[in-house]
């Protein structure tokens, strides 16, 4: 599924790359790290997105709409993400006030070496934490109990845009592809096209 999708990404998709250092040869290489905006143009992902939207609608107790969609590759050596809350990047004052992200495991993530997603369970009820440009203050982060989400291929997880999360780099020899399909309440607006139009400028 993912191999077919990203073999020839369409012009409407955003493809991101990263530069990583090879610890064995001390040489750097450029590799793909993320693709965005594919659910509306790829049939397989459109089906998955619609199923996820129905479940998010039940969680919201009203109809949901897709806000953004991305797949993080995290190839061997791929970087992680510092502790953050998506709400700080999703601009609740400009877009919707609350989002639910649906993580879809394309690859298994069953060990710490691949850099699985880590969640600070229960802390999503405490609003926006002290942060610097979205990165949670280190003292605050140290007070949180982050737990890894170990997943098999095909597993899905739901989490709030206020849930603190992070991940470390992939130190294994395997890819750790995880897709994130993010939804908001339809009553607050449909921002998907506006969001990606701005990113494509």
Short mmCIF file of C-alpha atoms in Angstrom, two decimals:
data_model
loop_
_atom_site.label_atom_id
_atom_site.label_comp_id
_atom_site.label_asym_id
_atom_site.label_seq_id
_atom_site.Cartn_x
_atom_site.Cartn_y
_atom_site.Cartn_z
CA UNK A 1 0.00 0.00 0.00
CA UNK A 2 2.54 2.61 1.10
CA UNK A 3 5.13 1.52 -1.47
CA UNK A 4 2.61 2.02 -4.27
CA UNK A 5 1.57 5.39 -2.93
CA UNK A 6 4.98 6.93 -2.60
CA UNK A 7 6.70 5.39 -5.60
CA UNK A 8 5.32 8.24 -7.74
CA UNK A 9 3.91 10.95 -5.49
CA UNK A 10 1.44 13.30 -7.18
CA UNK A 11 2.11 16.99 -7.60
CA UNK A 12 -0.42 17.83 -4.88
CA UNK A 13 1.56 15.85 -2.32
CA UNK A 14 4.25 17.36 -0.15
CA UNK A 15 7.43 15.26 -0.03
CA UNK A 16 10.02 16.03 2.65
CA UNK A 17 13.58 14.75 2.95
CA UNK A 18 16.17 14.73 5.72
CA UNK A 19 19.94 14.50 5.88
CA UNK A 20 21.30 11.75 8.11
CA UNK A 21 24.78 10.69 9.09
CA UNK A 22 25.94 7.12 8.56
CA UNK A 23 27.66 6.08 11.78
CA UNK A 24 29.60 3.36 9.99
CA UNK A 25 31.06 5.32 7.08
CA UNK A 26 30.82 8.82 8.61
CA UNK A 27 29.17 9.93 5.37
CA UNK A 28 25.83 11.70 5.08
CA UNK A 29 22.90 10.78 2.90
CA UNK A 30 19.56 12.32 2.02
CA UNK A 31 16.46 10.19 2.45
CA UNK A 32 12.71 10.65 2.41
CA UNK A 33 11.21 11.37 5.82
CA UNK A 34 7.60 12.48 5.29
CA UNK A 35 4.84 12.71 2.68
CA UNK A 36 1.68 14.78 3.15
CA UNK A 37 -1.67 15.36 1.45
CA UNK A 38 -2.40 12.00 -0.13
CA UNK A 39 -5.71 10.73 1.26
CA UNK A 40 -7.88 12.58 -1.24
CA UNK A 41 -5.97 11.35 -4.29
CA UNK A 42 -5.00 7.75 -3.46
CA UNK A 43 -7.88 5.28 -3.36
CA UNK A 44 -6.49 2.96 -0.68
CA UNK A 45 -5.83 5.82 1.71
CA UNK A 46 -9.16 7.44 0.90
CA UNK A 47 -10.92 4.30 2.14
CA UNK A 48 -8.83 4.25 5.33
CA UNK A 49 -9.44 7.95 5.87
CA UNK A 50 -13.20 7.57 5.52
CA UNK A 51 -13.27 4.74 8.05
CA UNK A 52 -11.16 6.79 10.48
CA UNK A 53 -13.44 9.78 9.92
CA UNK A 54 -16.49 7.76 10.95
CA UNK A 55 -14.84 6.68 14.20
CA UNK A 56 -13.66 10.23 14.95
CA UNK A 57 -17.22 11.41 14.35
CA UNK A 58 -18.35 9.07 17.08
CA UNK A 59 -15.64 10.37 19.39
CA UNK A 60 -16.58 13.99 18.62
CA UNK A 61 -20.28 13.12 18.84
CA UNK A 62 -20.72 14.90 15.52
CA UNK A 63 -19.48 14.64 11.94
CA UNK A 64 -15.71 14.91 11.45
CA UNK A 65 -13.65 16.24 8.53
CA UNK A 66 -10.07 15.56 7.51
CA UNK A 67 -7.71 18.35 8.55
CA UNK A 68 -4.33 16.98 7.47
CA UNK A 69 -2.72 13.70 6.48
CA UNK A 70 0.92 12.69 6.60
CA UNK A 71 3.11 9.61 6.66
CA UNK A 72 6.35 9.70 8.62
CA UNK A 73 8.84 7.27 7.11
CA UNK A 74 11.52 7.21 9.81
CA UNK A 75 13.97 5.21 7.73
CA UNK A 76 17.09 3.78 9.45
CA UNK A 77 18.89 6.72 11.02
CA UNK A 78 15.81 8.91 10.66
CA UNK A 79 15.37 11.62 13.26
CA UNK A 80 12.81 11.81 16.04
CA UNK A 81 10.60 14.62 17.32
CA UNK A 82 10.96 16.63 20.51
CA UNK A 83 8.13 16.56 23.04
CA UNK A 84 5.23 18.68 21.84
CA UNK A 85 1.47 19.04 21.54
CA UNK A 86 -0.06 19.24 18.08
CA UNK A 87 -2.44 21.96 19.29
CA UNK A 88 0.40 24.49 19.28
CA UNK A 89 1.00 23.86 15.55
CA UNK A 90 -2.65 23.49 14.52
CA UNK A 91 -3.50 27.03 15.66
CA UNK A 92 -6.83 26.41 17.45
CA UNK A 93 -7.58 30.14 17.36
CA UNK A 94 -7.33 30.07 13.54
CA UNK A 95 -8.53 26.59 12.65
CA UNK A 96 -10.46 24.18 14.89
CA UNK A 97 -10.27 24.10 18.69
CA UNK A 98 -9.67 20.35 18.97
CA UNK A 99 -8.28 17.67 16.68
CA UNK A 100 -8.04 13.90 16.87
CA UNK A 101 -5.14 12.18 15.14
CA UNK A 102 -5.44 8.60 13.96
CA UNK A 103 -2.09 6.83 13.81
CA UNK A 104 -2.02 3.99 11.26
CA UNK A 105 0.95 1.64 11.53
CA UNK A 106 2.36 0.81 8.10
CA UNK A 107 5.35 -0.96 9.67
CA UNK A 108 5.56 -2.69 13.03
CA UNK A 109 7.12 -0.67 15.85
CA UNK A 110 7.81 -3.21 18.54
CA UNK A 111 11.09 -2.07 20.08
CA UNK A 112 12.61 1.16 21.33
CA UNK A 113 15.33 0.94 18.68
CA UNK A 114 12.93 1.95 15.88
CA UNK A 115 11.85 5.11 17.72
CA UNK A 116 8.15 4.39 18.40
CA UNK A 117 5.71 7.15 19.22
CA UNK A 118 5.67 7.95 22.94
CA UNK A 119 2.61 9.43 24.68
CA UNK A 120 2.25 11.05 28.12
CA UNK A 121 -1.04 9.37 28.98
CA UNK A 122 -3.72 11.47 30.67
CA UNK A 123 -1.94 14.80 30.26
CA UNK A 124 -4.16 15.90 27.36
CA UNK A 125 -6.68 17.29 29.84
CA UNK A 126 -4.35 20.01 31.13
CA UNK A 127 -4.41 22.48 28.26
CA UNK A 128 -1.30 23.81 26.52
CA UNK A 129 1.91 23.33 28.49
CA UNK A 130 4.76 25.80 28.78
CA UNK A 131 6.69 25.59 25.51
CA UNK A 132 9.18 27.31 23.26
CA UNK A 133 7.90 27.43 19.67
CA UNK A 134 5.88 24.30 20.32
CA UNK A 135 8.60 22.30 22.09
CA UNK A 136 7.49 21.48 25.63
CA UNK A 137 9.69 23.01 28.34
CA UNK A 138 12.30 20.48 29.47
CA UNK A 139 11.35 20.74 33.14
CA UNK A 140 7.71 20.08 32.24
CA UNK A 141 8.70 17.20 29.96
CA UNK A 142 10.75 15.60 32.74
CA UNK A 143 7.64 15.60 34.95
CA UNK A 144 5.71 13.53 32.40
CA UNK A 145 5.56 9.76 32.14
CA UNK A 146 6.04 9.02 28.44
CA UNK A 147 5.21 5.47 27.38
CA UNK A 148 6.00 3.95 23.97
CA UNK A 149 3.18 2.77 21.75
CA UNK A 150 4.30 -0.59 20.41
CA UNK A 151 2.26 -1.46 17.34
CA UNK A 152 1.95 -4.16 14.72
CA UNK A 153 1.39 -3.37 11.05
CA UNK A 154 -2.24 -2.33 10.60
CA UNK A 155 -2.80 -1.21 14.21
CA UNK A 156 -4.46 2.16 14.76
CA UNK A 157 -4.30 4.57 17.72
CA UNK A 158 -6.32 7.70 18.45
CA UNK A 159 -5.02 10.69 20.39
CA UNK A 160 -5.97 14.30 21.08
CA UNK A 161 -4.13 17.32 19.71
CA UNK A 162 -3.45 18.22 23.35
CA UNK A 163 -1.72 14.92 24.13
CA UNK A 164 2.02 15.45 24.76
CA UNK A 165 4.06 13.11 22.58
CA UNK A 166 7.56 12.59 21.22
CA UNK A 167 9.76 10.02 19.50
CA UNK A 168 13.44 9.25 19.30
CA UNK A 169 15.55 8.47 16.24
CA UNK A 170 15.45 5.12 14.47
CA UNK A 171 18.56 3.19 15.47
CA UNK A 172 17.48 -0.03 13.76
CA UNK A 173 17.96 -1.31 10.22
CA UNK A 174 14.22 -1.25 9.48
CA UNK A 175 11.85 1.53 8.47
CA UNK A 176 9.20 2.68 10.93
CA UNK A 177 6.45 4.16 8.78
CA UNK A 178 3.48 5.59 10.67
CA UNK A 179 0.67 7.54 9.04
CA UNK A 180 -1.21 10.25 10.92
CA UNK A 181 -4.69 11.24 9.72
CA UNK A 182 -5.96 14.23 11.67
CA UNK A 183 -9.61 15.28 11.95
CA UNK A 184 -11.66 18.09 13.46
CA UNK A 185 -15.36 18.73 14.01
CA UNK A 186 -17.12 19.69 10.79
CA UNK A 187 -19.10 22.32 12.68
CA UNK A 188 -15.85 24.24 13.25
CA UNK A 189 -14.97 24.31 9.55
CA UNK A 190 -13.29 22.33 6.77
CA UNK A 191 -9.68 23.54 6.60
CA UNK A 192 -7.88 20.77 4.71
CA UNK A 193 -7.59 22.55 1.35
CA UNK A 194 -6.79 25.89 2.96
CA UNK A 195 -4.08 24.31 5.12
CA UNK A 196 -2.32 22.64 2.20
CA UNK A 197 -2.79 25.52 -0.21
CA UNK A 198 -0.79 27.64 2.23
CA UNK A 199 1.92 24.98 2.56
CA UNK A 200 2.21 24.59 -1.22
CA UNK A 201 2.73 28.33 -1.82
#
